[in-house]
Coordinates of C-alpha atoms and ligand atoms in Angstrom, one line a residue:
M29 CA -35.6 -55.2 147.0
S30 CA -33.0 -57.5 145.7
K31 CA -33.6 -59.6 148.9
I32 CA -37.2 -59.9 148.0
T33 CA -36.7 -60.8 144.4
G34 CA -33.9 -63.2 145.5
D35 CA -36.4 -65.0 147.7
V36 CA -39.1 -65.2 145.1
I37 CA -37.0 -66.0 142.0
N38 CA -33.7 -67.6 142.0
V39 CA -31.7 -65.4 139.7
G40 CA -29.0 -67.9 139.0
L41 CA -31.6 -70.5 138.0
L42 CA -33.3 -67.9 135.8
K43 CA -30.0 -67.1 134.1
R44 CA -29.5 -70.8 133.4
V45 CA -33.0 -71.0 131.9
F46 CA -32.2 -68.0 129.7
Q47 CA -29.2 -69.8 128.3
Y48 CA -31.8 -71.8 126.3
I49 CA -33.3 -68.8 124.6
R50 CA -30.0 -67.6 123.3
P51 CA -30.5 -69.2 119.9
Y52 CA -33.8 -67.4 119.8
K53 CA -32.5 -64.0 120.8
N54 CA -34.3 -62.2 118.0
T55 CA -37.6 -63.7 118.9
F56 CA -37.1 -62.7 122.5
V57 CA -36.2 -59.1 121.7
W58 CA -39.3 -58.8 119.5
A59 CA -41.4 -60.3 122.2
V60 CA -40.1 -57.7 124.7
I61 CA -40.6 -54.8 122.2
L62 CA -44.2 -56.0 121.6
T63 CA -44.8 -56.2 125.3
I64 CA -43.7 -52.6 125.7
L65 CA -45.8 -51.5 122.7
L66 CA -48.9 -53.2 124.1
A67 CA -48.5 -51.5 127.4
V68 CA -48.0 -48.1 125.8
V69 CA -50.9 -48.5 123.4
A70 CA -53.3 -49.7 126.2
P71 CA -54.4 -46.2 127.6
L72 CA -55.0 -44.8 124.1
R73 CA -58.5 -46.3 123.8
P74 CA -59.8 -44.8 127.0
I75 CA -58.2 -41.5 126.1
I76 CA -59.9 -41.5 122.7
I77 CA -63.2 -42.5 124.1
G78 CA -63.1 -39.8 126.8
Y79 CA -62.1 -37.2 124.3
T80 CA -64.8 -38.3 121.8
L81 CA -67.5 -38.0 124.6
D82 CA -66.5 -34.6 125.6
Q83 CA -65.6 -33.1 122.2
Y84 CA -68.0 -34.7 119.8
I85 CA -70.9 -36.5 121.5
F86 CA -71.8 -33.9 124.1
T87 CA -71.4 -31.2 121.5
G88 CA -73.3 -33.0 118.8
N89 CA -70.4 -33.0 116.3
Y90 CA -71.3 -36.1 114.3
P91 CA -68.8 -35.9 111.3
G92 CA -66.1 -35.7 113.9
L93 CA -67.5 -38.7 115.7
L94 CA -67.1 -40.7 112.5
N95 CA -63.5 -39.8 112.3
M96 CA -62.9 -40.8 115.9
T97 CA -64.7 -44.1 115.3
L98 CA -62.4 -44.8 112.4
L99 CA -59.4 -43.9 114.6
M100 CA -60.8 -46.4 117.2
L101 CA -61.1 -49.1 114.5
I102 CA -57.5 -48.6 113.4
L103 CA -56.3 -48.7 117.0
L104 CA -58.3 -51.8 117.7
L105 CA -56.8 -53.5 114.6
L106 CA -53.3 -52.4 115.7
Q107 CA -53.9 -53.8 119.2
T108 CA -55.3 -57.1 117.8
G109 CA -52.3 -57.4 115.5
L110 CA -49.8 -56.7 118.3
Q111 CA -51.6 -59.1 120.6
Y112 CA -51.6 -61.8 118.0
S113 CA -47.9 -61.5 117.3
H114 CA -47.1 -61.3 121.0
T115 CA -48.9 -64.5 121.8
L116 CA -47.3 -66.2 118.8
L117 CA -43.8 -65.0 119.6
T118 CA -43.8 -65.8 123.3
N119 CA -45.2 -69.3 122.7
T120 CA -42.7 -70.0 120.0
L121 CA -40.0 -68.8 122.3
G122 CA -41.0 -71.0 125.1
Q123 CA -41.6 -74.1 123.0
S124 CA -38.4 -73.7 121.1
A125 CA -36.3 -73.3 124.2
V126 CA -37.9 -76.2 125.8
K127 CA -37.5 -78.4 122.7
D128 CA -33.7 -77.9 123.0
L129 CA -33.8 -78.5 126.7
R130 CA -35.8 -81.7 126.3
I131 CA -33.3 -83.0 123.8
N132 CA -30.5 -82.2 126.2
V133 CA -32.3 -84.0 129.0
F134 CA -33.1 -87.1 126.9
N135 CA -29.5 -87.3 125.7
H136 CA -28.3 -87.0 129.3
I137 CA -30.6 -89.6 130.6
T138 CA -29.6 -92.2 128.0
K139 CA -26.0 -91.8 129.0
L140 CA -26.6 -92.3 132.8
R141 CA -25.2 -95.5 134.2
L142 CA -27.7 -98.2 135.2
K143 CA -27.2 -97.6 138.9
Y144 CA -29.0 -94.3 138.5
F145 CA -32.1 -96.1 137.2
D146 CA -31.9 -98.7 140.0
N147 CA -32.8 -95.8 142.3
T148 CA -35.0 -93.5 140.1
P149 CA -38.5 -94.4 139.2
I150 CA -39.0 -94.1 135.4
G151 CA -42.3 -92.3 135.9
Q152 CA -40.4 -89.5 137.6
L153 CA -38.0 -89.1 134.6
I154 CA -41.0 -89.0 132.3
T155 CA -42.5 -86.2 134.4
R156 CA -39.2 -84.4 134.1
T157 CA -39.1 -84.6 130.4
V158 CA -42.8 -83.9 129.7
S159 CA -44.8 -82.0 132.2
D160 CA -42.0 -80.2 134.0
M161 CA -40.8 -79.0 130.6
E162 CA -44.3 -77.6 129.9
T163 CA -44.0 -75.5 133.1
I164 CA -40.7 -74.2 131.8
A165 CA -42.1 -73.2 128.5
E166 CA -44.7 -71.2 130.4
I167 CA -42.0 -69.1 131.9
F168 CA -41.8 -67.5 128.5
S169 CA -45.4 -67.8 127.2
E170 CA -47.3 -66.9 130.4
G171 CA -44.8 -66.0 133.1
L172 CA -41.9 -63.7 132.8
I173 CA -42.6 -61.6 129.8
M174 CA -46.3 -61.3 130.8
I175 CA -45.3 -60.1 134.2
I176 CA -43.0 -57.5 132.7
G177 CA -45.9 -56.5 130.4
D178 CA -48.4 -56.3 133.3
V179 CA -46.1 -54.3 135.6
L180 CA -45.4 -51.9 132.7
M181 CA -49.1 -51.7 132.0
V182 CA -49.9 -50.8 135.6
I183 CA -47.2 -48.2 135.7
V184 CA -48.4 -46.6 132.4
I185 CA -52.1 -46.6 133.4
V186 CA -51.4 -45.1 136.8
G187 CA -49.1 -42.5 135.2
V188 CA -51.8 -41.6 132.6
M189 CA -54.5 -41.4 135.3
I190 CA -52.3 -39.1 137.4
A191 CA -51.6 -37.0 134.3
R192 CA -55.3 -36.8 133.4
D193 CA -56.6 -35.9 136.8
W194 CA -54.4 -36.5 139.8
T195 CA -57.0 -35.9 142.5
L196 CA -59.4 -38.3 140.9
A197 CA -56.5 -40.8 140.5
V198 CA -55.6 -40.6 144.2
V199 CA -59.2 -41.2 145.2
V200 CA -59.8 -44.2 143.0
L201 CA -56.4 -45.7 143.8
L202 CA -57.0 -45.6 147.5
P203 CA -58.1 -49.3 147.7
V204 CA -55.1 -50.5 145.6
P205 CA -52.8 -51.3 148.6
L206 CA -55.5 -53.6 149.8
L207 CA -55.5 -55.4 146.5
I208 CA -51.8 -55.7 146.5
M209 CA -51.9 -57.2 150.0
A210 CA -54.6 -59.7 149.0
T211 CA -52.7 -60.7 146.0
S212 CA -49.5 -61.3 147.9
V213 CA -51.4 -63.5 150.5
F214 CA -53.1 -65.4 147.7
Q215 CA -49.9 -65.9 145.8
K216 CA -48.2 -67.6 148.7
A217 CA -51.1 -69.9 149.3
I218 CA -51.5 -70.9 145.7
K219 CA -47.8 -71.6 145.4
S220 CA -47.9 -74.4 147.9
A221 CA -51.1 -75.8 146.4
F222 CA -49.4 -75.8 143.0
Q223 CA -46.4 -77.6 144.3
E224 CA -48.6 -80.2 145.7
I225 CA -50.3 -80.6 142.4
R226 CA -46.9 -81.2 140.7
T227 CA -45.9 -83.8 143.2
E228 CA -49.1 -85.6 142.7
V229 CA -48.8 -85.5 138.9
S230 CA -45.4 -87.1 139.3
N231 CA -46.9 -89.8 141.6
L232 CA -49.6 -90.5 139.1
N233 CA -47.1 -90.8 136.3
T234 CA -44.9 -93.1 138.2
Y235 CA -47.8 -95.3 139.4
L236 CA -49.3 -95.5 135.9
Q237 CA -46.0 -96.3 134.2
E238 CA -45.1 -99.1 136.6
H239 CA -48.6 -100.6 136.7
I240 CA -49.0 -100.6 132.9
T241 CA -45.6 -102.1 132.5
G242 CA -46.3 -104.7 135.1
I243 CA -49.9 -105.3 134.0
S244 CA -49.4 -109.0 133.4
I245 CA -48.3 -109.5 137.0
I246 CA -51.3 -107.7 138.3
Q247 CA -53.6 -109.8 136.2
Y248 CA -51.9 -113.1 136.9
F249 CA -52.2 -112.5 140.6
A250 CA -55.7 -111.0 140.3
R251 CA -54.5 -107.9 142.2
E252 CA -56.7 -105.5 140.1
N253 CA -58.9 -104.6 143.0
Q254 CA -56.1 -103.8 145.4
E255 CA -54.2 -101.8 142.7
Y256 CA -57.5 -100.1 141.8
K257 CA -57.9 -99.0 145.4
K258 CA -54.4 -97.6 145.5
F259 CA -55.0 -95.8 142.3
V260 CA -58.2 -94.3 143.6
N261 CA -56.2 -93.1 146.5
I262 CA -53.5 -91.4 144.5
N263 CA -56.1 -90.0 142.1
G264 CA -58.0 -88.6 145.2
R265 CA -54.9 -86.8 146.4
Y266 CA -54.4 -85.3 143.0
R267 CA -58.0 -84.1 142.9
D268 CA -57.7 -82.7 146.5
A269 CA -54.6 -80.7 145.5
N270 CA -56.5 -79.3 142.5
I271 CA -59.6 -78.5 144.6
R272 CA -57.4 -76.8 147.2
S273 CA -55.9 -74.5 144.6
N274 CA -59.3 -73.8 143.1
W275 CA -60.6 -73.0 146.6
Y276 CA -58.0 -70.2 146.9
Y277 CA -59.1 -68.8 143.6
S278 CA -62.7 -68.9 144.7
I279 CA -61.8 -66.8 147.7
F280 CA -59.4 -64.5 145.8
F281 CA -61.6 -63.6 142.8
P282 CA -64.6 -62.3 144.8
V283 CA -62.1 -60.3 147.0
V284 CA -60.7 -58.7 144.0
E285 CA -64.2 -58.0 142.7
A286 CA -65.1 -56.3 145.9
I287 CA -62.0 -54.2 146.0
S288 CA -62.5 -53.1 142.4
A289 CA -66.1 -52.3 143.2
I290 CA -65.0 -50.0 146.0
S291 CA -62.7 -48.2 143.6
M292 CA -65.5 -47.9 141.1
G293 CA -67.8 -46.6 143.9
L294 CA -65.3 -44.0 144.9
L295 CA -64.9 -42.9 141.3
I296 CA -68.7 -42.4 140.8
W297 CA -69.1 -40.8 144.2
Y298 CA -66.3 -38.4 143.9
G299 CA -66.8 -37.7 140.2
S300 CA -70.5 -36.9 140.4
K301 CA -70.0 -34.9 143.6
T302 CA -67.4 -32.8 141.9
I303 CA -69.4 -32.4 138.7
L304 CA -72.5 -31.3 140.7
A305 CA -70.5 -28.8 142.8
H306 CA -68.3 -27.4 140.1
P307 CA -69.7 -28.4 136.7
S308 CA -66.7 -27.0 134.8
S309 CA -63.9 -28.6 136.9
I310 CA -64.5 -32.1 135.6
K311 CA -65.9 -33.5 132.4
P312 CA -68.1 -36.6 132.1
G313 CA -65.7 -38.0 129.5
I314 CA -63.0 -38.3 132.1
I315 CA -65.2 -40.4 134.3
T316 CA -65.8 -42.8 131.5
E317 CA -62.1 -42.8 130.8
F318 CA -61.3 -43.6 134.5
I319 CA -63.9 -46.4 134.5
M320 CA -62.0 -48.0 131.7
Y321 CA -58.6 -47.4 133.4
L322 CA -59.8 -49.2 136.5
G323 CA -60.7 -52.3 134.4
M324 CA -57.3 -52.2 132.8
L325 CA -55.6 -51.8 136.1
F326 CA -57.3 -54.5 138.1
R327 CA -57.0 -57.2 135.5
P328 CA -53.2 -57.2 135.5
I329 CA -52.9 -56.8 139.2
R330 CA -55.3 -59.7 139.7
E331 CA -53.5 -61.9 137.1
L332 CA -50.0 -61.0 138.5
A333 CA -50.5 -63.5 141.3
D334 CA -51.3 -66.2 138.7
K335 CA -48.4 -65.3 136.5
F336 CA -46.1 -65.1 139.4
N337 CA -47.0 -68.7 140.2
T338 CA -46.6 -69.7 136.6
L339 CA -43.1 -68.3 136.8
Q340 CA -42.4 -70.0 140.1
M341 CA -43.8 -73.3 138.8
G342 CA -41.5 -72.9 135.8
M343 CA -38.6 -72.3 138.2
V344 CA -39.5 -75.4 140.2
G345 CA -39.7 -77.4 137.0
A346 CA -36.4 -75.9 135.8
E347 CA -34.8 -76.8 139.1
R348 CA -35.9 -80.4 138.8
V349 CA -34.9 -80.7 135.2
F350 CA -31.5 -79.2 135.9
K351 CA -31.1 -81.6 138.7
V352 CA -31.4 -84.5 136.2
L353 CA -29.0 -82.7 133.9
D354 CA -26.5 -82.2 136.8
T355 CA -26.6 -85.8 137.8
N356 CA -23.0 -86.7 137.2
E357 CA -23.6 -90.4 136.8
A358 CA -22.6 -91.1 133.3
T359 CA -20.0 -93.8 133.0
E360 CA -16.6 -92.1 132.7
N361 CA -15.3 -92.3 129.2
N362 CA -11.7 -91.5 129.3
G363 CA -10.5 -94.5 127.3
T364 CA -9.3 -93.8 123.7
L365 CA -8.4 -97.2 122.4
A366 CA -10.5 -98.5 119.6
P367 CA -8.4 -101.1 117.6
D368 CA -9.8 -102.4 114.3
K369 CA -10.6 -105.8 115.7
L370 CA -10.7 -107.2 119.2
K371 CA -9.5 -110.8 119.6
G372 CA -11.6 -111.2 122.6
S373 CA -9.5 -112.7 125.4
I374 CA -10.9 -111.8 128.8
S375 CA -9.2 -111.8 132.1
F376 CA -10.5 -111.0 135.6
E377 CA -7.8 -110.2 138.1
K378 CA -8.9 -110.2 141.8
V379 CA -12.1 -108.4 141.0
W380 CA -14.2 -107.0 143.8
F381 CA -17.6 -105.5 143.1
A382 CA -20.5 -104.1 145.1
Y383 CA -23.7 -102.4 143.9
N384 CA -24.0 -100.5 147.1
N385 CA -21.2 -99.5 149.5
D386 CA -19.3 -102.5 150.8
K387 CA -21.9 -105.1 150.2
F388 CA -19.7 -107.1 147.9
V389 CA -21.6 -109.4 145.5
L390 CA -18.4 -110.5 143.8
K391 CA -15.3 -111.3 145.8
D392 CA -11.8 -111.6 144.6
L393 CA -12.8 -113.1 141.2
S394 CA -10.0 -114.2 139.0
F395 CA -10.2 -116.2 135.7
N396 CA -9.1 -116.1 132.1
V397 CA -10.9 -116.9 128.9
E398 CA -8.8 -117.3 125.8
A399 CA -10.0 -115.6 122.6
G400 CA -12.6 -117.7 120.8
K401 CA -13.3 -120.0 123.8
T402 CA -16.4 -120.4 125.8
I403 CA -16.8 -120.1 129.5
A404 CA -20.0 -121.1 131.3
L405 CA -21.1 -119.5 134.6
V406 CA -22.9 -121.8 137.0
G407 CA -24.4 -121.0 140.4
A408 CA -27.5 -120.6 142.4
T409 CA -29.8 -117.6 142.0
G410 CA -28.1 -114.5 143.4
A411 CA -24.6 -116.1 143.2
G412 CA -23.4 -113.2 141.1
K413 CA -23.5 -114.6 137.5
S414 CA -25.4 -111.6 136.0
S415 CA -23.2 -109.2 138.0
T416 CA -20.1 -110.7 136.5
I417 CA -21.3 -109.9 133.0
N418 CA -22.7 -106.5 134.0
I419 CA -19.2 -105.3 135.0
L420 CA -17.6 -106.6 131.8
N421 CA -19.1 -103.9 129.6
R422 CA -19.0 -101.4 132.4
F423 CA -22.7 -101.1 133.1
Y424 CA -21.4 -101.0 136.7
E425 CA -17.9 -100.1 137.8
I426 CA -15.8 -102.4 140.0
Q427 CA -14.3 -101.4 143.2
K428 CA -11.0 -103.4 143.2
G429 CA -9.0 -105.4 140.8
E430 CA -8.8 -105.3 137.0
I431 CA -10.8 -106.6 134.1
K432 CA -8.8 -106.8 130.8
V433 CA -9.8 -107.6 127.3
D434 CA -6.9 -108.5 125.0
G435 CA -4.6 -107.6 127.9
V436 CA -5.9 -104.0 128.1
R437 CA -7.9 -102.6 131.0
I438 CA -11.5 -102.2 129.9
Q439 CA -11.5 -98.5 131.1
D440 CA -8.8 -97.8 128.5
Y441 CA -11.1 -98.6 125.6
E442 CA -13.4 -96.0 124.2
L443 CA -16.7 -96.9 125.9
D444 CA -19.0 -97.2 122.9
Y445 CA -16.3 -99.2 121.2
L446 CA -16.1 -101.6 124.1
R447 CA -19.8 -102.0 124.3
S448 CA -20.3 -102.5 120.6
N449 CA -17.8 -105.3 120.7
I450 CA -19.6 -107.1 123.5
A451 CA -23.0 -108.3 122.5
T452 CA -25.3 -109.4 125.3
V453 CA -28.5 -111.4 125.0
L454 CA -30.6 -111.4 128.0
Q455 CA -33.5 -113.6 129.2
D456 CA -36.0 -110.8 128.8
V457 CA -36.1 -109.5 125.3
F458 CA -37.1 -105.9 125.0
L459 CA -38.6 -104.9 121.7
F460 CA -39.4 -101.3 120.8
S461 CA -42.6 -100.5 119.1
D462 CA -41.0 -100.3 115.7
T463 CA -40.3 -102.6 112.8
I464 CA -38.3 -105.8 113.1
F465 CA -35.6 -104.3 110.9
N466 CA -35.2 -101.3 113.3
N467 CA -35.4 -103.5 116.3
I468 CA -32.5 -105.5 114.9
T469 CA -30.3 -102.6 113.8
L470 CA -31.3 -100.3 116.6
N471 CA -31.4 -97.6 113.9
N472 CA -27.7 -97.9 113.1
P473 CA -27.5 -96.8 109.5
D474 CA -24.3 -98.7 108.9
I475 CA -26.1 -102.0 109.1
K476 CA -27.7 -102.9 105.8
M477 CA -30.6 -105.1 105.0
E478 CA -28.4 -107.8 103.4
Q479 CA -26.5 -108.2 106.7
V480 CA -29.7 -108.5 108.6
V481 CA -31.1 -111.1 106.3
D482 CA -27.8 -113.0 106.4
A483 CA -27.8 -113.0 110.2
A484 CA -31.4 -114.0 110.3
K485 CA -30.7 -117.0 108.1
K486 CA -27.8 -118.0 110.3
V487 CA -30.0 -118.1 113.4
G488 CA -32.8 -119.8 111.4
A489 CA -35.2 -116.9 111.8
H490 CA -35.4 -115.7 108.3
E491 CA -38.4 -117.9 107.3
F492 CA -40.7 -116.9 110.1
I493 CA -39.9 -113.2 109.6
A494 CA -40.4 -113.4 105.8
R495 CA -43.8 -114.9 106.4
L496 CA -44.9 -111.9 108.5
P497 CA -47.0 -109.2 106.7
G498 CA -44.4 -106.8 105.5
G499 CA -41.5 -109.1 106.5
Y500 CA -38.7 -107.2 108.1
Q501 CA -40.8 -104.0 108.0
Y502 CA -43.4 -105.7 110.2
N503 CA -44.2 -103.5 113.3
V504 CA -43.8 -105.7 116.3
M505 CA -46.4 -103.7 118.3
E506 CA -49.1 -103.8 115.7
R507 CA -52.1 -105.9 116.4
G508 CA -50.8 -106.8 119.9
A509 CA -47.6 -108.5 120.7
T510 CA -47.9 -111.2 118.1
L511 CA -44.3 -112.5 118.4
S512 CA -43.8 -115.6 120.6
A513 CA -41.2 -115.5 123.3
G514 CA -39.0 -117.7 121.2
Q515 CA -39.4 -115.5 118.1
A516 CA -38.6 -112.4 120.1
Q517 CA -35.5 -114.3 121.5
L518 CA -34.4 -115.1 117.9
I519 CA -34.7 -111.4 117.1
S520 CA -32.4 -110.5 120.0
F521 CA -29.9 -113.1 118.7
I522 CA -30.0 -111.4 115.2
R523 CA -29.5 -108.1 117.0
A524 CA -26.4 -109.5 118.6
L525 CA -25.1 -111.1 115.4
V526 CA -25.4 -108.1 113.1
Y527 CA -23.1 -106.1 115.3
N528 CA -20.5 -108.9 114.7
P529 CA -19.2 -108.7 118.3
S530 CA -15.9 -110.3 119.4
I531 CA -17.4 -111.2 122.7
L532 CA -20.8 -112.7 123.1
V533 CA -22.6 -112.9 126.4
L534 CA -25.7 -115.0 126.9
D535 CA -27.5 -114.5 130.3
E536 CA -30.1 -117.3 130.6
A537 CA -31.0 -116.4 127.1
T538 CA -33.0 -119.6 126.5
S539 CA -34.7 -120.1 129.9
S540 CA -37.9 -118.4 128.8
V541 CA -38.6 -120.6 125.8
D542 CA -40.0 -124.1 125.5
T543 CA -37.7 -127.1 124.8
E544 CA -38.7 -127.3 121.2
T545 CA -37.9 -123.6 120.6
E546 CA -34.7 -124.1 122.6
M547 CA -33.5 -126.7 120.2
L548 CA -34.2 -124.4 117.4
I549 CA -32.4 -121.6 119.2
Q550 CA -29.6 -123.9 120.2
H551 CA -28.6 -124.1 116.6
A552 CA -28.7 -120.3 116.5
I553 CA -26.5 -120.1 119.5
E554 CA -23.9 -122.4 118.1
N555 CA -23.8 -120.2 115.0
L556 CA -23.4 -117.2 117.2
M557 CA -20.6 -118.6 119.3
R558 CA -18.5 -119.7 116.4
D559 CA -15.3 -117.7 116.2
R560 CA -16.2 -115.6 119.2
T561 CA -15.3 -115.5 122.9
S562 CA -18.5 -116.4 124.7
I563 CA -19.7 -116.2 128.3
V564 CA -22.8 -118.3 128.8
I565 CA -25.1 -118.4 131.8
A566 CA -27.6 -121.2 131.4
H567 CA -29.9 -123.2 133.6
R568 CA -29.7 -126.3 131.6
L569 CA -26.5 -128.3 132.0
S570 CA -26.8 -129.6 128.4
T571 CA -25.9 -126.1 127.2
I572 CA -23.0 -125.9 129.7
Q573 CA -21.4 -129.2 129.1
K574 CA -19.9 -128.1 125.8
A575 CA -18.1 -125.1 127.3
D576 CA -14.3 -125.1 127.3
Q577 CA -14.4 -124.0 130.9
I578 CA -17.0 -124.0 133.6
L579 CA -16.9 -121.5 136.5
V580 CA -19.0 -122.3 139.6
L581 CA -20.0 -119.3 141.6
D582 CA -21.3 -119.3 145.1
K583 CA -22.2 -116.1 147.0
G584 CA -19.9 -114.1 144.8
E585 CA -16.9 -116.4 145.1
I586 CA -15.4 -118.9 142.7
K587 CA -16.0 -122.4 144.1
E588 CA -14.7 -124.5 141.3
I589 CA -13.3 -124.0 137.8
G590 CA -12.6 -126.5 135.1
T591 CA -14.1 -128.6 132.3
H592 CA -17.3 -130.6 132.7
Q593 CA -15.3 -133.8 133.1
E594 CA -12.8 -132.3 135.5
L595 CA -15.6 -130.8 137.7
L596 CA -17.5 -134.1 137.8
K597 CA -14.3 -135.8 139.0
L598 CA -13.9 -133.1 141.7
D599 CA -17.1 -134.4 143.1
G600 CA -18.0 -131.1 144.6
Y601 CA -20.6 -128.4 144.1
Y602 CA -20.9 -128.9 140.3
K603 CA -21.3 -132.7 140.7
K604 CA -24.2 -132.1 143.2
L605 CA -25.8 -129.7 140.7
Y606 CA -25.4 -132.2 138.0
D607 CA -26.9 -135.0 140.0
L608 CA -29.8 -132.8 141.1
Q609 CA -30.7 -132.1 137.5
F610 CA -30.7 -135.7 136.5
N611 CA -32.5 -136.7 139.7
S612 CA -35.3 -134.3 139.0
V613 CA -35.8 -136.0 135.6
G614 CA -36.2 -139.3 137.5
I615 CA -33.0 -141.0 136.7
N616 CA -31.4 -142.4 139.8
S617 CA -27.9 -141.2 140.3
P618 CA -25.5 -143.5 142.2
P619 CA -25.5 -142.8 145.9
N620 CA -22.5 -141.0 147.2
Ligands
ADP3 N1 -29.0 -103.6 140.5 C1 -28.7 -104.1 141.7 N2 -28.5 -103.4 142.8 C2 -28.2 -103.9 144.0 N3 -28.0 -105.2 144.1 C3 -28.1 -106.0 143.1 C4 -28.5 -105.5 141.8 N4 -28.5 -106.6 140.9 C5 -28.2 -107.7 141.7 N5 -28.0 -107.4 143.0 C6 -27.6 -108.3 144.0 O1 -26.4 -108.9 143.7 C7 -26.3 -110.3 144.0 C8 -26.0 -111.1 142.8 O2 -27.0 -111.0 141.8 P1 -26.9 -111.5 140.4 O3 -25.6 -111.2 139.8 O4 -28.1 -111.0 139.6 O5 -27.1 -113.1 140.6 P2 -27.4 -114.2 139.5 O6 -27.4 -113.6 138.2 O7 -26.3 -115.2 139.8 O8 -28.7 -114.8 139.9 C9 -27.7 -110.6 144.6 O9 -27.5 -110.6 146.0 C10 -28.6 -109.5 144.2 O10 -29.5 -109.2 145.2
MG4 MG1 -28.9 -113.5 136.7

């Protein structure tokens, strides 16, 4: 027996799911009590009806009939009340448990290191936190407790039937093994169909999420038709999976009908035969009673298959959700240092870094940046510029060497502290569908409006923000994305500035804006870089020339390092790059 239940439900997993109803123990206990009550109360109605038939109707005792009707009414009200509370409680239980679980999962996901997201489709994570959660809630609202209730109901009804008339019970229950067999076959078939449905839902979510996010690419390249066809395909598979599961139902339900009809036939045949042969041995009331019992018996047995699947789907969902929870890919946070203020000197000491295995994208990198100075990273696409800054705030962990800030290994700082002291402005600005104010503060209550306005003035963005309807309370998603790329970029500069970081990192922060806006932003950048250590990655050499130090990267290695003048004199890689930029503008550089 334990082997069977072990196969069908994973007990360890179920225990873990049950951890989440601990805070709602009372609700759970009440739900179970109501389940038991409902099962016990169920046979009362047939008993009363059978009794009424035999004692009052066939004997013509009408005042008694009225009493019995009243009793029935009270019973019905009681059952309705119980049913109502039961549904309410089980649903509350499921949704409350899942609410907590969802918060846990969201919290966990937001702490995972970026590498995890490199390999995990976002749509899949959305499925985990939304629809998989729904299946877990149903463990409580539709699955487990209902199964307990139904099994109890079957036991009670069978017990009462045997107690009322055991020969009649045996006769009508003869086809039940057939029903149990059919149910078991159906349950297995529908399980695989359900699993397929869940997989296709996840595929749909992933596809939709990626294609809506990438809608501009699809439209730019006029790929709507091809993408449409792919979508039709995925959609078709989702439909087929649903139809397959419905097909099983369409077979199963008539089978159940047939079996219950056989039982009913046996009841009428045996009952009437006995009444005719020995009129006193069986009363018509009991036949009516048994007709009702059969209805009450077949419904739970038929639904058991469904509820079992609901339970199993919930378990599958739970397994997937727990797998996300068990992903041990948060960046280790063992550092404790959080000094009042970082000076901001940076040193890389023989740093080796690979995203995957031994495919090193940074090789033996060593350089120093004094506090308050600016270093510029230069190199072809893929040279490793972004990787260099990704490892500074520990978005990715290095394999060899040390990175130190103010002479201390970055792992020794408390992680949030380290990250809040390094502000990064990227080329692509991400704005949340929220107000400008919240997009700047990222909901940090410590940052006050005055600071935001002050920062906005410093980067020269205050005027355009003040002109928006609602000013800083303007919702950036309302009426379409109305902010220009340059304006969005300015907002990301304010975001960096209000956190007053000691270290500022700009990764091609101005390459998506036009020259005019860039000049505007240039002013913002100079304000930002004042009194801070800065790492700047830029396409345009004009931005780079002013840096205290220029680092030329090629295929993950340092080629040259020095000031603009020094590197020009070196007449190497940087000089070529410099000449190329000026050639492209049409100025002839001296032949070399
Ligand atoms: N998330 C990632 N996972 C695996 N490889 C990556 C990832 N990001 C970048 N790379 C690889 O690392 C190398 C350096 O990339 P990157 O630092 O982004 O270059 P740059 O910023 O100089 O253009 C490239 O070969 C790139 O393919
Ligand atoms: Mg880059």
